[in-house]
JSON list of C-alpha atoms in Angstrom, two decimals:
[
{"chain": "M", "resi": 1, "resn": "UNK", "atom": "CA", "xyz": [87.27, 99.63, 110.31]},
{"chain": "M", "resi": 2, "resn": "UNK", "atom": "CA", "xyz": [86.87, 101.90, 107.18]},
{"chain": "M", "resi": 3, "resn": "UNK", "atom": "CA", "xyz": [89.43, 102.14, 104.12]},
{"chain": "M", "resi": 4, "resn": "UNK", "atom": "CA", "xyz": [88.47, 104.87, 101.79]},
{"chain": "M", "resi": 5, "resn": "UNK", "atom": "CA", "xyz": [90.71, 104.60, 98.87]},
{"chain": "M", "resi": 6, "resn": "UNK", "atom": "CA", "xyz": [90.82, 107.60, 96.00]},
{"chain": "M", "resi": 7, "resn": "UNK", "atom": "CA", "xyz": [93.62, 109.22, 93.49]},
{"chain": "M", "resi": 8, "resn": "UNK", "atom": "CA", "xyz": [92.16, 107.21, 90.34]},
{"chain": "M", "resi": 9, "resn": "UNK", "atom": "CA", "xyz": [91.20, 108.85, 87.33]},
{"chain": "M", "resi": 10, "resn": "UNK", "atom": "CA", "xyz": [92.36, 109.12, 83.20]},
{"chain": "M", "resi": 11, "resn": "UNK", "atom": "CA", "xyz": [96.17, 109.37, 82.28]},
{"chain": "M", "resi": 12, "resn": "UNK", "atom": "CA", "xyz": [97.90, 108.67, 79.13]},
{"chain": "M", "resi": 13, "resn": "UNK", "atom": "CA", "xyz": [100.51, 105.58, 78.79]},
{"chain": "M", "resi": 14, "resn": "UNK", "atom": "CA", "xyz": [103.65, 106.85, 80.52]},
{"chain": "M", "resi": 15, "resn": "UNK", "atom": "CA", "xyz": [101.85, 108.76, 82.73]},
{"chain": "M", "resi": 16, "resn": "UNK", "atom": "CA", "xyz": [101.41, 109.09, 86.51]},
{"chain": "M", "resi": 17, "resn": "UNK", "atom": "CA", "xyz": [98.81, 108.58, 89.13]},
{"chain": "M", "resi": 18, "resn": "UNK", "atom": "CA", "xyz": [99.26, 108.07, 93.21]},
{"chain": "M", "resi": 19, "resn": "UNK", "atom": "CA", "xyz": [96.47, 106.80, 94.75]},
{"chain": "M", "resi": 20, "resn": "UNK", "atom": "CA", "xyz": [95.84, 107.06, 98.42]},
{"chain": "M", "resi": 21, "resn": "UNK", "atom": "CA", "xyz": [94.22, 104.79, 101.18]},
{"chain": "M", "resi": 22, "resn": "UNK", "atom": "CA", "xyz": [92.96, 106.10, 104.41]},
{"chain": "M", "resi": 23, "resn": "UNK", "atom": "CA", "xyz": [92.37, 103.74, 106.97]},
{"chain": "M", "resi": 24, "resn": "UNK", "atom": "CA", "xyz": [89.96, 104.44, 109.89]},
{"chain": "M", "resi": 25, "resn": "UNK", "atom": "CA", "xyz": [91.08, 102.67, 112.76]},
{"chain": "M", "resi": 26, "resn": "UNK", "atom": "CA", "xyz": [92.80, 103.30, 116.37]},
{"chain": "M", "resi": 27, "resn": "UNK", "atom": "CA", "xyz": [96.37, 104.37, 116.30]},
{"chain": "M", "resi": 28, "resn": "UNK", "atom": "CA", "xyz": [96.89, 101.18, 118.57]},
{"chain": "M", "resi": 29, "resn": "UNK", "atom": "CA", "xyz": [96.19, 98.49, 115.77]},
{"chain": "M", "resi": 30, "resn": "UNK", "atom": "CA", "xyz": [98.54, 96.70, 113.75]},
{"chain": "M", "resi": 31, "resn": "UNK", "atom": "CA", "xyz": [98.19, 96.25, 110.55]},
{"chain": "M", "resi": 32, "resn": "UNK", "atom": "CA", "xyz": [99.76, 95.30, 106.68]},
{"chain": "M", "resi": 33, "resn": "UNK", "atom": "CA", "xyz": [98.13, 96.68, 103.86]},
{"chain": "M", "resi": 34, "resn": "UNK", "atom": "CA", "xyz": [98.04, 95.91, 100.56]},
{"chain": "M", "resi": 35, "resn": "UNK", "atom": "CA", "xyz": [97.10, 97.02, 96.92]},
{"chain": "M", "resi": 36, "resn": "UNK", "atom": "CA", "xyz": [94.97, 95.30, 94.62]},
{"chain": "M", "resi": 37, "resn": "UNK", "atom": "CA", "xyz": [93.50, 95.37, 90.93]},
{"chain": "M", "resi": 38, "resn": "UNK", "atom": "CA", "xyz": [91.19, 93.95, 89.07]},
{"chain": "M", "resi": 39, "resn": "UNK", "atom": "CA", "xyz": [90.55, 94.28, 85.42]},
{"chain": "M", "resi": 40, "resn": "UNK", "atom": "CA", "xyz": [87.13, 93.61, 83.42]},
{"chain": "M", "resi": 41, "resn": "UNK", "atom": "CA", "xyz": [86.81, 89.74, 83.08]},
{"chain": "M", "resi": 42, "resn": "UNK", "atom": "CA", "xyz": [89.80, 89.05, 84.98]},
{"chain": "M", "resi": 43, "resn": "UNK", "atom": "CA", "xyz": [90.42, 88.01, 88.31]},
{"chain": "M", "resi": 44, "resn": "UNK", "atom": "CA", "xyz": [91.84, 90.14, 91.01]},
{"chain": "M", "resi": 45, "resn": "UNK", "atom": "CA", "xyz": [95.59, 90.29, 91.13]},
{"chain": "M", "resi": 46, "resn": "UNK", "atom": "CA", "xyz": [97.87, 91.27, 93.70]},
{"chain": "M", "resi": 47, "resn": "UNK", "atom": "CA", "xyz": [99.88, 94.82, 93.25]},
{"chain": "M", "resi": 48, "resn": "UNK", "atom": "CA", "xyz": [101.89, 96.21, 96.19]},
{"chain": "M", "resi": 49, "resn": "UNK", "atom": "CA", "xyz": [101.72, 95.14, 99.94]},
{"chain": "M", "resi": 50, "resn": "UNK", "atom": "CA", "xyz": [103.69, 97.25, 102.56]},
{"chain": "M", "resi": 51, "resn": "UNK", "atom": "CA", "xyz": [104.46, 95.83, 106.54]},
{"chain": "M", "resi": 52, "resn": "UNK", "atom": "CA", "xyz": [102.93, 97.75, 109.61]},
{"chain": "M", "resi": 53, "resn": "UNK", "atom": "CA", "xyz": [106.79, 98.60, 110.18]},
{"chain": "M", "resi": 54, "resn": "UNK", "atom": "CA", "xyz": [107.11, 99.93, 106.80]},
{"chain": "M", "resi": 55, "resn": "UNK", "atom": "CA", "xyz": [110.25, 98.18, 106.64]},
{"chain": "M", "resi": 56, "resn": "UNK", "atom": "CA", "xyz": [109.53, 95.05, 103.89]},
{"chain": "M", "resi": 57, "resn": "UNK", "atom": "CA", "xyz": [107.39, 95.69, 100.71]},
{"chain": "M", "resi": 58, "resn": "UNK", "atom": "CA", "xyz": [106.64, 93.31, 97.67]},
{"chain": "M", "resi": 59, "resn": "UNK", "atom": "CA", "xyz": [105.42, 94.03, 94.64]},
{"chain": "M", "resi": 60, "resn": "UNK", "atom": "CA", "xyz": [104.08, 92.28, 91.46]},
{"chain": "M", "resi": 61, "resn": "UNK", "atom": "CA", "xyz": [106.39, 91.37, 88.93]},
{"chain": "M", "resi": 62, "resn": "UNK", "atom": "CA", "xyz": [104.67, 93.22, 86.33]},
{"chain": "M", "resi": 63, "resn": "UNK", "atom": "CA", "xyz": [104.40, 96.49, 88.39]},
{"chain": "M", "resi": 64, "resn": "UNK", "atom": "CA", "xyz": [107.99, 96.17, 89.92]},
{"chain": "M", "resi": 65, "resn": "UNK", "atom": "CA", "xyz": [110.32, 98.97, 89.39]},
{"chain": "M", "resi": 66, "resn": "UNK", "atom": "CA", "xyz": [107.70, 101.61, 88.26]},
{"chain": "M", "resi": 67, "resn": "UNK", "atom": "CA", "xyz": [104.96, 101.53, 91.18]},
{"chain": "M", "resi": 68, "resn": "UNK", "atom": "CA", "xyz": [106.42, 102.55, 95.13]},
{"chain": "M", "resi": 69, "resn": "UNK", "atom": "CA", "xyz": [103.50, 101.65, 97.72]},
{"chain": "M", "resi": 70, "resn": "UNK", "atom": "CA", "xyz": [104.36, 104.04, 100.99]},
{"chain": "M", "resi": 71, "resn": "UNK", "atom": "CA", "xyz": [103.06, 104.41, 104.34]},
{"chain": "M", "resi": 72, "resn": "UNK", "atom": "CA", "xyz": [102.36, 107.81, 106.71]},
{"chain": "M", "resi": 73, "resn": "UNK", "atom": "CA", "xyz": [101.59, 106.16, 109.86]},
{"chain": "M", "resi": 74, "resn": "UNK", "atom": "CA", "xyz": [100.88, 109.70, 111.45]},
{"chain": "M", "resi": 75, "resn": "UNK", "atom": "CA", "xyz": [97.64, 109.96, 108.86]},
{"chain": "M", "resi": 76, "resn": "UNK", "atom": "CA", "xyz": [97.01, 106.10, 108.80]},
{"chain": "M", "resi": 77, "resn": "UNK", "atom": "CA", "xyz": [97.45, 106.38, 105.49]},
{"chain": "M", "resi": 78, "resn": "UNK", "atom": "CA", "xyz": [99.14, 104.45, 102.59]},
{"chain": "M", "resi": 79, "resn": "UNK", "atom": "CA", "xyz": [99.91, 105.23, 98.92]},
{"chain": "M", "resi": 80, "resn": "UNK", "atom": "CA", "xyz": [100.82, 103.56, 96.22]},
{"chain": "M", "resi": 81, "resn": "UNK", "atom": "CA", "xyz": [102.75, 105.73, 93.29]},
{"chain": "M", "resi": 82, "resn": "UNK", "atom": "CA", "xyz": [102.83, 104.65, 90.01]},
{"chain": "M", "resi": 83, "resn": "UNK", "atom": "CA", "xyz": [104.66, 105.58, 87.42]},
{"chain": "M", "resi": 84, "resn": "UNK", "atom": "CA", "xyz": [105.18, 104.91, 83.51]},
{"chain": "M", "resi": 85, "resn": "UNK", "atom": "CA", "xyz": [101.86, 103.67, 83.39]},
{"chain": "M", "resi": 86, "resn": "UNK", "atom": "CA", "xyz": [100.42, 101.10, 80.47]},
{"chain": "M", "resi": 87, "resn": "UNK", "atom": "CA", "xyz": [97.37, 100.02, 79.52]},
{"chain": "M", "resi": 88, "resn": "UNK", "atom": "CA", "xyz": [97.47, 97.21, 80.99]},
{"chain": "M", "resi": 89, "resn": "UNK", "atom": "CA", "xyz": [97.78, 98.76, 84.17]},
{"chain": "M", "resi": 90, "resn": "UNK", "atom": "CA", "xyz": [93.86, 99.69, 83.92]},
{"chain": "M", "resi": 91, "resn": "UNK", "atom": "CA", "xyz": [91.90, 98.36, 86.54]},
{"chain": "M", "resi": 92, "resn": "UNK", "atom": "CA", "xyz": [90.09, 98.88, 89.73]},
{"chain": "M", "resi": 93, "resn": "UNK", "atom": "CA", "xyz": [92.31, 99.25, 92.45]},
{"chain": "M", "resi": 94, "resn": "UNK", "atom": "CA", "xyz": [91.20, 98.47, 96.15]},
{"chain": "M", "resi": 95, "resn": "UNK", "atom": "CA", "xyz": [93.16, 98.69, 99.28]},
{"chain": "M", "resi": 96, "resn": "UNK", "atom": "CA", "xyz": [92.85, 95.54, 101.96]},
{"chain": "M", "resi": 97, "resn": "UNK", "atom": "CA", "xyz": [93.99, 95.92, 105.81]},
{"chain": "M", "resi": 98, "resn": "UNK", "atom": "CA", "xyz": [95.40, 92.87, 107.25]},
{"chain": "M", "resi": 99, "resn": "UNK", "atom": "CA", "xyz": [95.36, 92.58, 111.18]},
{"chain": "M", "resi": 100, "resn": "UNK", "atom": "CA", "xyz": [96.96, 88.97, 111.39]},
{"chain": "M", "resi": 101, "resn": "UNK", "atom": "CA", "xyz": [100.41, 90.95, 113.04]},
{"chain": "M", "resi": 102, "resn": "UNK", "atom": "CA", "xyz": [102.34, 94.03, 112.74]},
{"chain": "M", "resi": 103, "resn": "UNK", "atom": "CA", "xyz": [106.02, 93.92, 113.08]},
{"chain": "M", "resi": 104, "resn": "UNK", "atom": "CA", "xyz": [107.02, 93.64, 109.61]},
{"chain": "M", "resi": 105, "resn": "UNK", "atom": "CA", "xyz": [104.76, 91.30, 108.61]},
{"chain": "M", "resi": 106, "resn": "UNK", "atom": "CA", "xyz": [103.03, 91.29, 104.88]},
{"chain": "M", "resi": 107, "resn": "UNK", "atom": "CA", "xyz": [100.87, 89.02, 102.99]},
{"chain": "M", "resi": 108, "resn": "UNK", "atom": "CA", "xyz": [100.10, 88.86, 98.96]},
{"chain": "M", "resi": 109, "resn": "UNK", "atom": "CA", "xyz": [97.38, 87.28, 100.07]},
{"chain": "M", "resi": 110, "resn": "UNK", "atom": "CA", "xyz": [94.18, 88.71, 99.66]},
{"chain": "M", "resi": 111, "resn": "UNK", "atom": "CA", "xyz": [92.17, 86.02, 101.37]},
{"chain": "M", "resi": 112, "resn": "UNK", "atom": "CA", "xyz": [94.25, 87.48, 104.33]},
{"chain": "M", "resi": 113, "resn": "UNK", "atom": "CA", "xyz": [93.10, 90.78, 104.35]},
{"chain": "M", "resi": 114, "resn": "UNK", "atom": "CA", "xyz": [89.99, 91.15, 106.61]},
{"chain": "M", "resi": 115, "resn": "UNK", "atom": "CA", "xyz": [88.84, 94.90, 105.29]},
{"chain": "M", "resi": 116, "resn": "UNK", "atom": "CA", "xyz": [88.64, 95.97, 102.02]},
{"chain": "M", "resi": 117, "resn": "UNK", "atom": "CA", "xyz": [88.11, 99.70, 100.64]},
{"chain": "M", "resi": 118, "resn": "UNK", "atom": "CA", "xyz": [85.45, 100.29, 97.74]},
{"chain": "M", "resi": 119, "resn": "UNK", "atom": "CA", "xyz": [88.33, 101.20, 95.31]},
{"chain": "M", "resi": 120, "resn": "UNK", "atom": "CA", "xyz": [89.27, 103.74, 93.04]},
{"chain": "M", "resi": 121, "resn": "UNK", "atom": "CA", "xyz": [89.28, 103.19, 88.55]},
{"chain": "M", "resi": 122, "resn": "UNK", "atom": "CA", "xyz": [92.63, 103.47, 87.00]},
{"chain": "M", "resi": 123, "resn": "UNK", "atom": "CA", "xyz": [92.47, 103.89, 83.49]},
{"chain": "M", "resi": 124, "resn": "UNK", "atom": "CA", "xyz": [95.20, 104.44, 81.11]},
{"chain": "M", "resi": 125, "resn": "UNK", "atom": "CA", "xyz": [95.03, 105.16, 77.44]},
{"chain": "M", "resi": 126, "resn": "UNK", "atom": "CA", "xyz": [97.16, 104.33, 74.24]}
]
């Protein structure tokens, strides 16, 4: 199983970015993915998750209500759009894939996620 995660790059506070996560796997597996960041000197911190179903998401408190994580299961792909960015929002993100079940199952978890991607910097400027 491969996640390849991309859509980083530079944006000013207030700005936009989505980033993307392709994952590499049969069309026949279940699985919950998540979003997660990590800042210089801090430790990683949970962002978005999203259910195989796409029917229950959760996000952090601190991203809540300006980031939507999103799922085309056609291109086994999720993405996570985030708006009215801050700079505390820089970090590197990574995408995990989490085959416990599918259904509508999510964890915040990431000790539960069994594949990671190589993620993608976010950085957002003052």
């Amino acid at each position: 199983v491969q996640l390849q995660a991309s859509g980083g790059g530079l944006v000013q506070a207030g700005g936009s970015l989505r980033l993307s996560c392709v994952v590499s796997e049969s069309s026949f597996s279940r699985y919950a993915l998540g979003w997660f960041r990590q800042a210089p000197g801090k430790d990683r911190e949970f962002v978005a998750a999203i259910s195989w179903s796409g029917g229950n998401t959760d996000y952090a408190p601190s991203v809540k209500g300006r980031f939507t994580i999103s799922k085309d299961s056609a291109k086994n792909t999720v993405y996570l759009q985030m708006n009215s960015l801050i700079p505390e929002d820089t970090a590197n993100y990574s995408c995990g894939a989490d085959f416990t079940f599918g259904g509508n199952y999510y964890t915040t978890s990431a000790k539960t996620y069994e594949y990671w991607g190589q993620g993608t910097q976010v950085t957002v400027s003052s």
